[in-house]
Short mmCIF file of C-alpha atoms and ligand atoms in Angstrom, two decimals:
data_model
loop_
_atom_site.label_atom_id
_atom_site.label_comp_id
_atom_site.label_asym_id
_atom_site.label_seq_id
_atom_site.Cartn_x
_atom_site.Cartn_y
_atom_site.Cartn_z
CA MET V 1 -45.74 13.08 -42.96
CA THR V 2 -42.40 13.44 -40.61
CA ASP V 3 -42.50 12.48 -36.62
CA THR V 4 -42.38 8.74 -39.00
CA PRO V 5 -41.12 6.73 -35.74
CA ARG V 6 -44.35 7.40 -33.28
CA TYR V 7 -46.50 5.44 -36.72
CA GLY V 8 -46.36 1.68 -37.05
CA PHE V 9 -46.25 -0.30 -40.83
CA GLY V 10 -49.43 -0.29 -41.08
CA THR V 11 -49.22 3.91 -40.98
CA LEU V 12 -46.66 4.28 -42.68
CA GLN V 13 -47.08 2.39 -45.60
CA ILE V 14 -49.88 4.73 -46.68
CA HIS V 15 -48.57 7.74 -45.06
CA ALA V 16 -45.29 8.16 -45.59
CA GLY V 17 -43.61 10.40 -48.32
CA ALA V 18 -47.18 11.53 -48.90
CA ARG V 19 -48.80 15.14 -48.36
CA PRO V 20 -51.61 16.68 -49.90
CA ASP V 21 -50.16 18.55 -53.28
CA PRO V 22 -49.32 22.15 -51.93
CA ALA V 23 -51.31 23.72 -55.59
CA THR V 24 -54.35 21.77 -55.51
CA GLY V 25 -55.12 20.02 -52.19
CA ALA V 26 -55.06 16.33 -54.13
CA ARG V 27 -55.21 13.49 -51.22
CA GLN V 28 -53.67 11.35 -53.05
CA VAL V 29 -50.08 11.70 -54.97
CA PRO V 30 -49.89 13.48 -58.21
CA ILE V 31 -48.29 11.60 -60.99
CA TYR V 32 -46.07 14.59 -61.72
CA GLN V 33 -46.45 13.82 -66.09
CA THR V 34 -43.70 16.43 -66.53
CA THR V 35 -39.92 16.48 -68.30
CA ALA V 36 -38.89 19.47 -66.80
CA TYR V 37 -39.76 22.88 -63.73
CA VAL V 38 -39.56 26.61 -64.01
CA PHE V 39 -37.14 28.29 -62.33
CA ARG V 40 -37.72 30.51 -59.81
CA ASP V 41 -34.91 33.16 -61.69
CA ALA V 42 -31.84 33.07 -63.17
CA GLU V 43 -30.33 32.48 -59.41
CA HIS V 44 -32.42 29.87 -58.23
CA ALA V 45 -31.16 27.65 -61.47
CA ALA V 46 -27.95 28.41 -60.57
CA ALA V 47 -27.97 26.63 -57.50
CA LEU V 48 -30.09 23.76 -58.09
CA PHE V 49 -27.39 22.51 -60.48
CA ASN V 50 -24.69 23.75 -58.30
CA LEU V 51 -26.46 20.95 -55.55
CA GLN V 52 -26.22 24.18 -53.15
CA GLU V 53 -30.44 24.38 -53.03
CA VAL V 54 -32.43 20.72 -52.63
CA GLY V 55 -35.07 21.04 -56.24
CA TYR V 56 -36.53 19.87 -59.06
CA ILE V 57 -34.49 20.44 -62.56
CA TYR V 58 -34.91 17.37 -64.91
CA SER V 59 -36.98 14.21 -64.64
CA ARG V 60 -33.91 11.94 -65.65
CA LEU V 61 -32.80 13.23 -61.84
CA THR V 62 -36.21 13.77 -59.52
CA ASN V 63 -39.62 14.06 -59.82
CA PRO V 64 -42.39 15.27 -56.86
CA THR V 65 -43.86 11.77 -57.59
CA VAL V 66 -41.04 9.23 -57.97
CA ALA V 67 -39.68 11.28 -54.56
CA ALA V 68 -42.95 10.31 -52.71
CA LEU V 69 -42.04 6.70 -53.17
CA GLN V 70 -38.50 6.88 -52.49
CA GLU V 71 -39.70 8.22 -49.28
CA ARG V 72 -41.66 6.47 -48.73
CA VAL V 73 -39.74 3.07 -49.39
CA ALA V 74 -36.43 4.46 -47.00
CA THR V 75 -39.38 4.99 -43.99
CA LEU V 76 -40.13 1.34 -44.25
CA GLU V 77 -36.96 -0.01 -44.66
CA GLY V 78 -35.75 2.43 -41.64
CA GLY V 79 -33.26 4.30 -43.72
CA ALA V 80 -31.67 7.48 -44.46
CA GLY V 81 -32.98 7.78 -48.17
CA ALA V 82 -33.82 6.61 -51.56
CA VAL V 83 -33.53 6.32 -55.22
CA CYS V 84 -35.93 4.80 -57.32
CA CYS V 85 -34.60 3.54 -60.67
CA SER V 86 -36.09 1.67 -63.48
CA SER V 87 -35.94 -2.37 -62.56
CA GLY V 88 -33.91 -4.31 -59.90
CA HIS V 89 -31.39 -5.02 -61.85
CA ALA V 90 -30.65 -1.18 -62.66
CA ALA V 91 -31.21 -0.66 -58.68
CA GLN V 92 -28.33 -3.43 -58.15
CA ILE V 93 -25.99 -1.25 -61.14
CA MET V 94 -27.09 1.11 -58.92
CA ALA V 95 -25.70 0.30 -55.76
CA LEU V 96 -22.31 -0.69 -56.92
CA PHE V 97 -21.65 1.83 -59.21
CA PRO V 98 -20.69 4.84 -56.08
CA LEU V 99 -18.71 2.04 -55.22
CA MET V 100 -16.14 0.49 -57.30
CA GLY V 101 -14.08 0.35 -60.42
CA PRO V 102 -12.08 -1.29 -62.86
CA GLY V 103 -10.48 -4.01 -61.37
CA ARG V 104 -12.51 -4.29 -58.26
CA ASN V 105 -14.75 -7.29 -56.71
CA VAL V 106 -17.83 -7.41 -55.15
CA VAL V 107 -17.93 -10.87 -52.61
CA VAL V 108 -21.54 -12.08 -53.43
CA SER V 109 -23.97 -15.15 -52.51
CA THR V 110 -24.17 -18.14 -55.02
CA ARG V 111 -28.05 -18.23 -53.71
CA LEU V 112 -29.29 -15.24 -55.94
CA TYR V 113 -32.12 -14.62 -58.64
CA GLY V 114 -30.48 -16.50 -61.95
CA GLY V 115 -30.47 -12.94 -63.85
CA SER V 116 -28.26 -11.43 -61.30
CA ILE V 117 -26.36 -14.75 -61.62
CA THR V 118 -25.85 -13.58 -65.10
CA GLN V 119 -25.72 -10.03 -64.13
CA PHE V 120 -22.56 -10.91 -61.69
CA SER V 121 -20.74 -13.24 -63.59
CA GLN V 122 -20.86 -11.58 -66.90
CA THR V 123 -21.63 -8.41 -68.05
CA ILE V 124 -20.00 -6.67 -64.97
CA LYS V 125 -17.22 -7.58 -66.59
CA ARG V 126 -17.29 -5.73 -68.99
CA PHE V 127 -16.98 -2.36 -66.72
CA GLY V 128 -13.79 -4.02 -65.00
CA TRP V 129 -15.85 -5.08 -61.87
CA SER V 130 -15.93 -9.12 -60.99
CA ALA V 131 -17.71 -10.76 -58.64
CA ARG V 132 -16.72 -13.56 -56.25
CA PHE V 133 -19.27 -17.17 -55.45
CA VAL V 134 -19.48 -17.88 -52.29
CA ASP V 135 -21.56 -19.67 -49.93
CA PHE V 136 -23.15 -16.92 -47.30
CA ASP V 137 -23.25 -19.90 -45.04
CA ASP V 138 -20.03 -20.11 -44.53
CA VAL V 139 -18.20 -16.96 -42.81
CA GLU V 140 -15.22 -18.13 -43.04
CA ALA V 141 -15.35 -18.40 -46.95
CA ILE V 142 -17.02 -14.58 -47.21
CA ALA V 143 -13.74 -13.71 -45.06
CA ALA V 144 -11.81 -15.62 -46.99
CA ALA V 145 -13.53 -14.36 -50.73
CA ILE V 146 -12.71 -10.51 -49.19
CA ASP V 147 -9.71 -9.38 -50.30
CA GLU V 148 -7.70 -5.56 -50.26
CA ASP V 149 -10.14 -4.77 -53.90
CA THR V 150 -13.12 -6.22 -52.37
CA ARG V 151 -15.66 -2.66 -52.03
CA ALA V 152 -18.98 -4.38 -51.03
CA VAL V 153 -20.72 -8.25 -49.43
CA PHE V 154 -23.79 -8.75 -51.69
CA CYS V 155 -27.27 -10.78 -50.79
CA GLU V 156 -30.75 -11.28 -50.82
CA SER V 157 -32.79 -11.83 -47.79
CA ILE V 158 -34.85 -14.42 -48.92
CA ALA V 159 -33.00 -16.16 -51.64
CA ASN V 160 -34.90 -16.65 -54.98
CA PRO V 161 -35.95 -19.60 -55.91
CA GLY V 162 -34.57 -21.88 -53.33
CA GLY V 163 -36.28 -20.35 -50.01
CA TYR V 164 -32.87 -19.70 -47.94
CA ILE V 165 -32.61 -17.26 -45.95
CA THR V 166 -29.57 -15.54 -44.79
CA ASP V 167 -28.12 -14.95 -41.10
CA LEU V 168 -28.09 -11.44 -42.33
CA ASP V 169 -26.10 -10.70 -38.56
CA ALA V 170 -23.82 -13.29 -39.14
CA VAL V 171 -22.80 -11.49 -43.69
CA ALA V 172 -22.58 -8.16 -41.45
CA LYS V 173 -20.45 -8.98 -38.65
CA VAL V 174 -17.88 -10.62 -41.77
CA ALA V 175 -18.64 -6.71 -43.92
CA ASP V 176 -18.56 -4.54 -40.95
CA ALA V 177 -15.06 -6.47 -40.19
CA ALA V 178 -13.76 -5.77 -43.87
CA GLY V 179 -14.76 -1.72 -43.42
CA LEU V 180 -17.49 -3.04 -46.40
CA PRO V 181 -21.11 -1.93 -47.14
CA LEU V 182 -23.42 -5.28 -46.96
CA ILE V 183 -26.37 -4.94 -49.71
CA VAL V 184 -29.33 -6.33 -49.80
CA ASP V 185 -31.97 -7.67 -52.08
CA ASN V 186 -34.84 -7.45 -49.80
CA THR V 187 -36.92 -8.34 -52.83
CA SER V 188 -38.78 -11.32 -51.94
CA ALA V 189 -38.19 -10.53 -47.73
CA THR V 190 -40.06 -6.67 -48.67
CA PRO V 191 -39.75 -4.11 -45.57
CA TYR V 192 -42.76 -6.14 -43.66
CA LEU V 193 -41.28 -9.10 -43.12
CA CYS V 194 -37.37 -8.43 -43.22
CA ARG V 195 -35.73 -4.85 -41.82
CA PRO V 196 -32.28 -5.62 -43.19
CA ILE V 197 -30.47 -2.20 -41.76
CA GLU V 198 -31.88 -3.02 -38.45
CA HIS V 199 -29.15 -6.46 -39.26
CA GLY V 200 -26.70 -4.26 -40.34
CA ALA V 201 -27.03 -4.01 -44.21
CA THR V 202 -25.88 -0.63 -44.94
CA LEU V 203 -28.55 -1.07 -48.78
CA VAL V 204 -30.78 -2.35 -49.20
CA VAL V 205 -31.97 -2.99 -53.15
CA HIS V 206 -35.26 -3.96 -54.48
CA SER V 207 -36.97 -5.23 -57.53
CA MET V 208 -39.89 -3.21 -56.56
CA THR V 209 -41.72 -5.29 -60.14
CA LYS V 210 -42.29 -7.75 -57.24
CA PHE V 211 -44.24 -7.83 -53.92
CA LEU V 212 -43.67 -3.75 -53.74
CA THR V 213 -46.10 -2.72 -56.12
CA GLY V 214 -47.67 -6.60 -55.87
CA ASN V 215 -49.49 -6.71 -59.27
CA GLY V 216 -47.60 -7.74 -61.66
CA THR V 217 -47.96 -3.90 -63.23
CA VAL V 218 -44.80 -2.03 -63.26
CA THR V 219 -40.84 -3.12 -63.79
CA GLY V 220 -39.05 -1.09 -60.86
CA GLY V 221 -36.54 -0.31 -58.81
CA CYS V 222 -34.88 1.67 -55.49
CA VAL V 223 -31.85 0.99 -53.39
CA VAL V 224 -32.38 2.74 -49.98
CA ASP V 225 -29.44 3.72 -48.00
CA SER V 226 -29.15 3.16 -44.03
CA GLY V 227 -27.10 6.34 -43.48
CA LYS V 228 -25.00 4.88 -41.55
CA PHE V 229 -21.37 3.61 -43.05
CA ASP V 230 -18.68 6.16 -42.55
CA TRP V 231 -17.56 6.48 -46.34
CA SER V 232 -14.37 8.37 -45.78
CA ALA V 233 -12.87 5.73 -43.00
CA SER V 234 -10.90 4.87 -45.79
CA ASP V 235 -8.96 5.46 -48.96
CA LYS V 236 -11.70 3.02 -50.98
CA PHE V 237 -14.36 4.76 -51.43
CA PRO V 238 -13.33 7.88 -53.54
CA SER V 239 -16.80 8.30 -55.32
CA LEU V 240 -18.29 9.62 -52.41
CA SER V 241 -15.09 10.68 -50.64
CA GLU V 242 -12.36 12.54 -52.46
CA PRO V 243 -13.53 15.72 -54.44
CA GLU V 244 -15.83 15.08 -57.50
CA PRO V 245 -14.40 16.81 -60.47
CA ALA V 246 -18.63 16.66 -62.38
CA TYR V 247 -19.36 19.19 -59.75
CA HIS V 248 -16.49 21.61 -59.31
CA GLY V 249 -14.39 18.83 -56.17
CA LEU V 250 -17.52 18.73 -53.93
CA LYS V 251 -17.09 16.26 -51.48
CA PHE V 252 -20.26 13.99 -51.27
CA HIS V 253 -19.75 12.12 -47.74
CA GLU V 254 -18.21 15.81 -46.36
CA THR V 255 -21.00 17.38 -47.69
CA PHE V 256 -24.10 15.18 -47.38
CA GLY V 257 -23.20 13.07 -44.67
CA PRO V 258 -25.70 10.20 -43.75
CA LEU V 259 -27.86 11.43 -47.10
CA ALA V 260 -24.10 11.30 -49.28
CA PHE V 261 -24.85 7.51 -51.26
CA THR V 262 -28.45 8.82 -51.82
CA PHE V 263 -27.71 12.55 -53.58
CA HIS V 264 -24.23 10.58 -55.45
CA GLY V 265 -27.35 8.08 -56.72
CA ILE V 266 -29.69 10.75 -58.02
CA ALA V 267 -26.81 13.55 -58.76
CA ILE V 268 -23.77 11.63 -60.87
CA GLY V 269 -25.79 7.55 -60.99
CA LEU V 270 -29.36 8.61 -62.06
CA ARG V 271 -27.92 11.69 -64.29
CA ASP V 272 -25.56 10.00 -65.89
CA LEU V 273 -26.52 6.64 -66.68
CA GLY V 274 -29.71 7.39 -66.64
CA MET V 275 -32.04 4.33 -65.41
CA THR V 276 -34.85 6.50 -64.16
CA LEU V 277 -37.79 5.51 -62.73
CA ASN V 278 -40.99 7.12 -64.53
CA PRO V 279 -44.21 8.50 -62.32
CA GLN V 280 -46.41 6.42 -63.22
CA ALA V 281 -44.79 3.77 -62.44
CA ALA V 282 -43.75 5.36 -59.56
CA HIS V 283 -48.03 6.06 -58.72
CA TYR V 284 -48.51 2.39 -59.32
CA THR V 285 -45.86 0.83 -57.30
CA LEU V 286 -47.22 3.64 -54.30
CA MET V 287 -50.94 2.47 -54.49
CA GLY V 288 -49.50 -1.45 -54.34
CA ILE V 289 -47.52 -0.30 -51.38
CA GLU V 290 -50.39 0.46 -49.72
CA THR V 291 -51.92 -2.65 -48.70
CA LEU V 292 -47.91 -4.21 -48.59
CA SER V 293 -48.60 -5.91 -45.26
CA LEU V 294 -52.10 -6.77 -45.51
CA ARG V 295 -51.18 -8.49 -48.58
CA MET V 296 -47.59 -9.87 -47.43
CA GLU V 297 -49.84 -11.29 -44.50
CA ARG V 298 -51.92 -13.69 -46.53
CA HIS V 299 -49.37 -14.25 -48.99
CA VAL V 300 -47.69 -15.75 -45.30
CA LYS V 301 -51.01 -17.85 -44.41
CA ASN V 302 -51.42 -19.62 -48.11
CA ALA V 303 -48.02 -20.03 -48.83
CA VAL V 304 -47.87 -22.25 -45.38
CA GLU V 305 -50.64 -23.82 -46.20
CA VAL V 306 -50.11 -24.69 -49.88
CA ALA V 307 -45.88 -25.86 -48.79
CA GLY V 308 -47.58 -27.54 -45.77
CA TRP V 309 -49.97 -30.09 -48.39
CA LEU V 310 -47.47 -30.00 -51.07
CA GLU V 311 -44.72 -31.73 -48.83
CA LYS V 312 -47.41 -34.70 -47.53
CA HIS V 313 -48.45 -35.24 -52.07
CA PRO V 314 -47.49 -38.37 -52.85
CA ALA V 315 -45.55 -37.01 -56.03
CA VAL V 316 -43.40 -34.46 -54.13
CA LYS V 317 -39.60 -35.23 -53.11
CA ALA V 318 -39.40 -32.03 -51.24
CA VAL V 319 -40.42 -28.65 -50.81
CA THR V 320 -37.83 -25.72 -49.98
CA TYR V 321 -39.80 -22.56 -48.31
CA ALA V 322 -38.53 -21.65 -45.16
CA GLY V 323 -41.99 -21.51 -43.13
CA LEU V 324 -42.10 -25.27 -42.80
CA PRO V 325 -40.04 -26.30 -39.47
CA SER V 326 -38.77 -29.06 -41.99
CA SER V 327 -36.54 -26.39 -43.53
CA PRO V 328 -32.40 -26.00 -42.46
CA TRP V 329 -33.46 -22.11 -42.54
CA HIS V 330 -36.54 -22.98 -40.20
CA ASP V 331 -34.50 -21.55 -37.38
CA ARG V 332 -33.78 -18.21 -39.76
CA VAL V 333 -37.42 -17.27 -40.05
CA ALA V 334 -37.48 -16.14 -36.19
CA ARG V 335 -34.83 -13.69 -35.61
CA ILE V 336 -34.32 -12.77 -39.44
CA CYS V 337 -38.18 -12.72 -41.51
CA PRO V 338 -40.15 -12.21 -37.89
CA LYS V 339 -43.47 -12.18 -39.85
CA GLY V 340 -42.95 -15.08 -41.57
CA ALA V 341 -40.84 -16.55 -44.78
CA GLY V 342 -42.44 -14.69 -47.42
CA GLY V 343 -44.52 -16.57 -50.48
CA LEU V 344 -41.84 -17.94 -52.58
CA PHE V 345 -40.78 -21.80 -52.46
CA THR V 346 -39.66 -24.64 -54.15
CA VAL V 347 -41.24 -27.60 -54.77
CA THR V 348 -39.17 -30.93 -56.79
CA LEU V 349 -40.76 -32.94 -58.10
CA LYS V 350 -39.90 -36.96 -57.64
CA GLY V 351 -40.55 -37.62 -61.55
CA GLY V 352 -37.79 -35.07 -62.45
CA TYR V 353 -37.81 -32.59 -65.59
CA ASP V 354 -40.64 -34.12 -67.53
CA ALA V 355 -42.89 -34.02 -64.64
CA CYS V 356 -42.19 -30.74 -63.77
CA MET V 357 -43.06 -29.90 -67.40
CA THR V 358 -46.45 -31.28 -67.38
CA LEU V 359 -46.97 -29.82 -63.98
CA VAL V 360 -46.64 -26.40 -64.94
CA ASP V 361 -48.52 -26.91 -68.60
CA SER V 362 -51.25 -28.54 -66.41
CA LEU V 363 -51.81 -25.87 -63.92
CA GLU V 364 -55.56 -23.71 -64.25
CA ILE V 365 -54.53 -20.47 -61.89
CA PHE V 366 -51.27 -20.83 -61.79
CA SER V 367 -49.98 -18.21 -64.21
CA HIS V 368 -47.01 -19.85 -66.31
CA VAL V 369 -44.49 -16.91 -66.36
CA ALA V 370 -41.38 -15.06 -65.23
CA ASN V 371 -42.18 -13.55 -62.41
CA LEU V 372 -42.73 -13.04 -58.77
CA GLY V 373 -44.55 -10.93 -55.90
CA ASP V 374 -48.08 -10.78 -57.87
CA THR V 375 -51.41 -10.71 -56.24
CA ARG V 376 -51.91 -14.45 -58.83
CA SER V 377 -50.08 -17.06 -58.09
CA LEU V 378 -47.51 -18.10 -60.54
CA VAL V 379 -45.10 -20.72 -61.63
CA ILE V 380 -42.19 -20.98 -63.94
CA HIS V 381 -39.50 -23.96 -64.13
CA SER V 382 -36.52 -22.00 -63.69
CA ALA V 383 -33.43 -24.08 -65.10
CA SER V 384 -35.09 -24.21 -68.37
CA THR V 385 -36.12 -20.28 -67.89
CA THR V 386 -34.65 -17.71 -65.95
CA HIS V 387 -31.63 -19.93 -64.80
CA ARG V 388 -30.51 -20.95 -68.42
CA GLN V 389 -27.96 -18.97 -68.97
CA LEU V 390 -26.00 -20.85 -66.20
CA THR V 391 -24.34 -24.50 -65.98
CA GLU V 392 -26.50 -27.10 -64.05
CA GLU V 393 -23.94 -27.00 -61.18
CA GLN V 394 -24.68 -23.22 -61.20
CA GLN V 395 -28.67 -23.73 -61.79
CA ILE V 396 -28.03 -26.94 -58.47
CA ALA V 397 -26.30 -24.26 -55.83
CA ALA V 398 -28.87 -21.12 -56.58
CA GLY V 399 -31.93 -23.81 -56.09
CA ALA V 400 -33.18 -24.06 -59.74
CA ALA V 401 -32.38 -27.78 -60.38
CA PRO V 402 -33.47 -29.18 -63.62
CA ASP V 403 -36.39 -31.23 -61.38
CA VAL V 404 -37.36 -28.33 -59.41
CA VAL V 405 -40.61 -25.79 -59.65
CA ARG V 406 -40.69 -22.20 -58.29
CA ILE V 407 -43.83 -21.26 -57.17
CA SER V 408 -45.49 -17.54 -56.35
CA ILE V 409 -48.10 -18.44 -53.65
CA GLY V 410 -50.56 -14.89 -54.43
CA ILE V 411 -53.78 -13.90 -52.04
CA GLU V 412 -56.61 -16.37 -53.70
CA ASP V 413 -58.40 -18.79 -51.64
CA ALA V 414 -55.46 -21.77 -50.29
CA LYS V 415 -58.28 -23.78 -50.82
CA ASP V 416 -58.17 -23.28 -54.51
CA LEU V 417 -54.65 -23.39 -54.83
CA ILE V 418 -54.27 -26.90 -53.60
CA ALA V 419 -57.19 -28.46 -55.97
CA ASP V 420 -55.29 -26.47 -59.06
CA LEU V 421 -51.85 -28.32 -57.56
CA ASP V 422 -54.12 -31.39 -57.23
CA GLN V 423 -55.19 -31.80 -60.03
CA ALA V 424 -51.86 -31.15 -62.40
CA LEU V 425 -49.86 -33.42 -60.08
CA ALA V 426 -52.16 -36.17 -61.16
CA LYS V 427 -51.41 -35.66 -64.35
CA ALA V 428 -48.06 -34.83 -63.90
CA GLY V 429 -47.50 -38.55 -61.96
C1 LIG K 501 -34.95 -10.98 -56.10
C2 LIG K 501 -34.72 -10.59 -57.20
N1 LIG K 501 -33.53 -9.17 -57.25
C3 LIG K 501 -33.70 -8.90 -58.63
C4 LIG K 501 -34.49 -9.00 -59.44
C5 LIG K 501 -34.60 -7.91 -60.84
O1 LIG K 501 -35.70 -7.25 -60.76
P1 LIG K 501 -36.13 -6.63 -62.38
O2 LIG K 501 -37.11 -7.94 -62.75
O3 LIG K 501 -36.97 -5.49 -61.81
O4 LIG K 501 -35.14 -6.06 -63.04
C6 LIG K 501 -35.42 -10.18 -59.59
C7 LIG K 501 -36.25 -10.36 -60.35
O5 LIG K 501 -36.79 -11.51 -60.81
C8 LIG K 501 -35.36 -11.01 -58.56
O6 LIG K 501 -35.91 -11.73 -58.83
#
């Protein structure tokens, strides 16, 4: 499918990136379970290795099943290109890798998935990188945190776990004024609910493990490049603008233009970091994306119903769902994610930590797992699990205080989910 702007989301989620297999006519994208690809001749091999011709060499770098998925996610996000990788966390490193270097920092939102907070506050230090955590509702604080060594600004569109929505337009303006790329983790929203590039994002990252695949079968990630950032406008991004010694002095931005970040991600990122997505996983994600809009509509409809019911329950202190009129971020829904605020929110129980533990142990339909974005409804007590490594102050800032449970609403019948919560809340007191 080449004429993508003509088609709607529901058509593109099935057809973008997919063509009948040229060898067999297979209608579904085949799983190209191969490590290597036969070169036409010695000259062809040399051209591929020199990036003079685009094609398949070795599946650590490129694979036709993965390429179909890359094209599909890039199309749905409105990007120029995409690189898939082995997990959402891998995607975050792949997004930062071409931008950062020893001594450089990234300014990030305090409202992030707990694992991302740990990755940014601890692990990236081993590369000599650092992260500065800021409340992204305070745009002046974001601007103040940016200095000469800042190379990116990072946030989530709909934040996990709090049901918080970032004002992407306002954050993009700050990043833009500083000449920096804005990276948006769009995992909880998906491109069906939110298209960060339309709000000024340079790069969009995904954990495809969640709603994109949608059924809890895959670990995968993706980095989508808008193709809009001028990597040569300053001397801050030499990996993209300066000669690359590993390719005989090739300059990625000069050579590949809007696809510079994507080509760098494959030719340097996947080649040398090796965080490759396997073709089986790409197949499952392609299957999942075919029904993305239908699932997201149902996730949103169920979440509105269940969150509204929970908000009125006597055992419940608060529900943080931006889809509820009571949410301080409700006004942002129409502008940032006009088709709904997603399927993820937290519930604060009056009974505190112990009541949360009883709730998760008493639910029958909800699965108690460290995941979100499944067809199944899922629950977790973040403070004792996913956000366990954080201080209580960080937990509270991330919306994961000890009296909070996170709920990922599935696509079951809302009345059954409400009945299940009702019986479990009765036990939790
Ligand atoms: C918002 C968000 N981003 C990134 C990740 C990391 O993704 P993965 O588990 O695929 O590495 C997660 C995982 O829960 C997440 O919720």
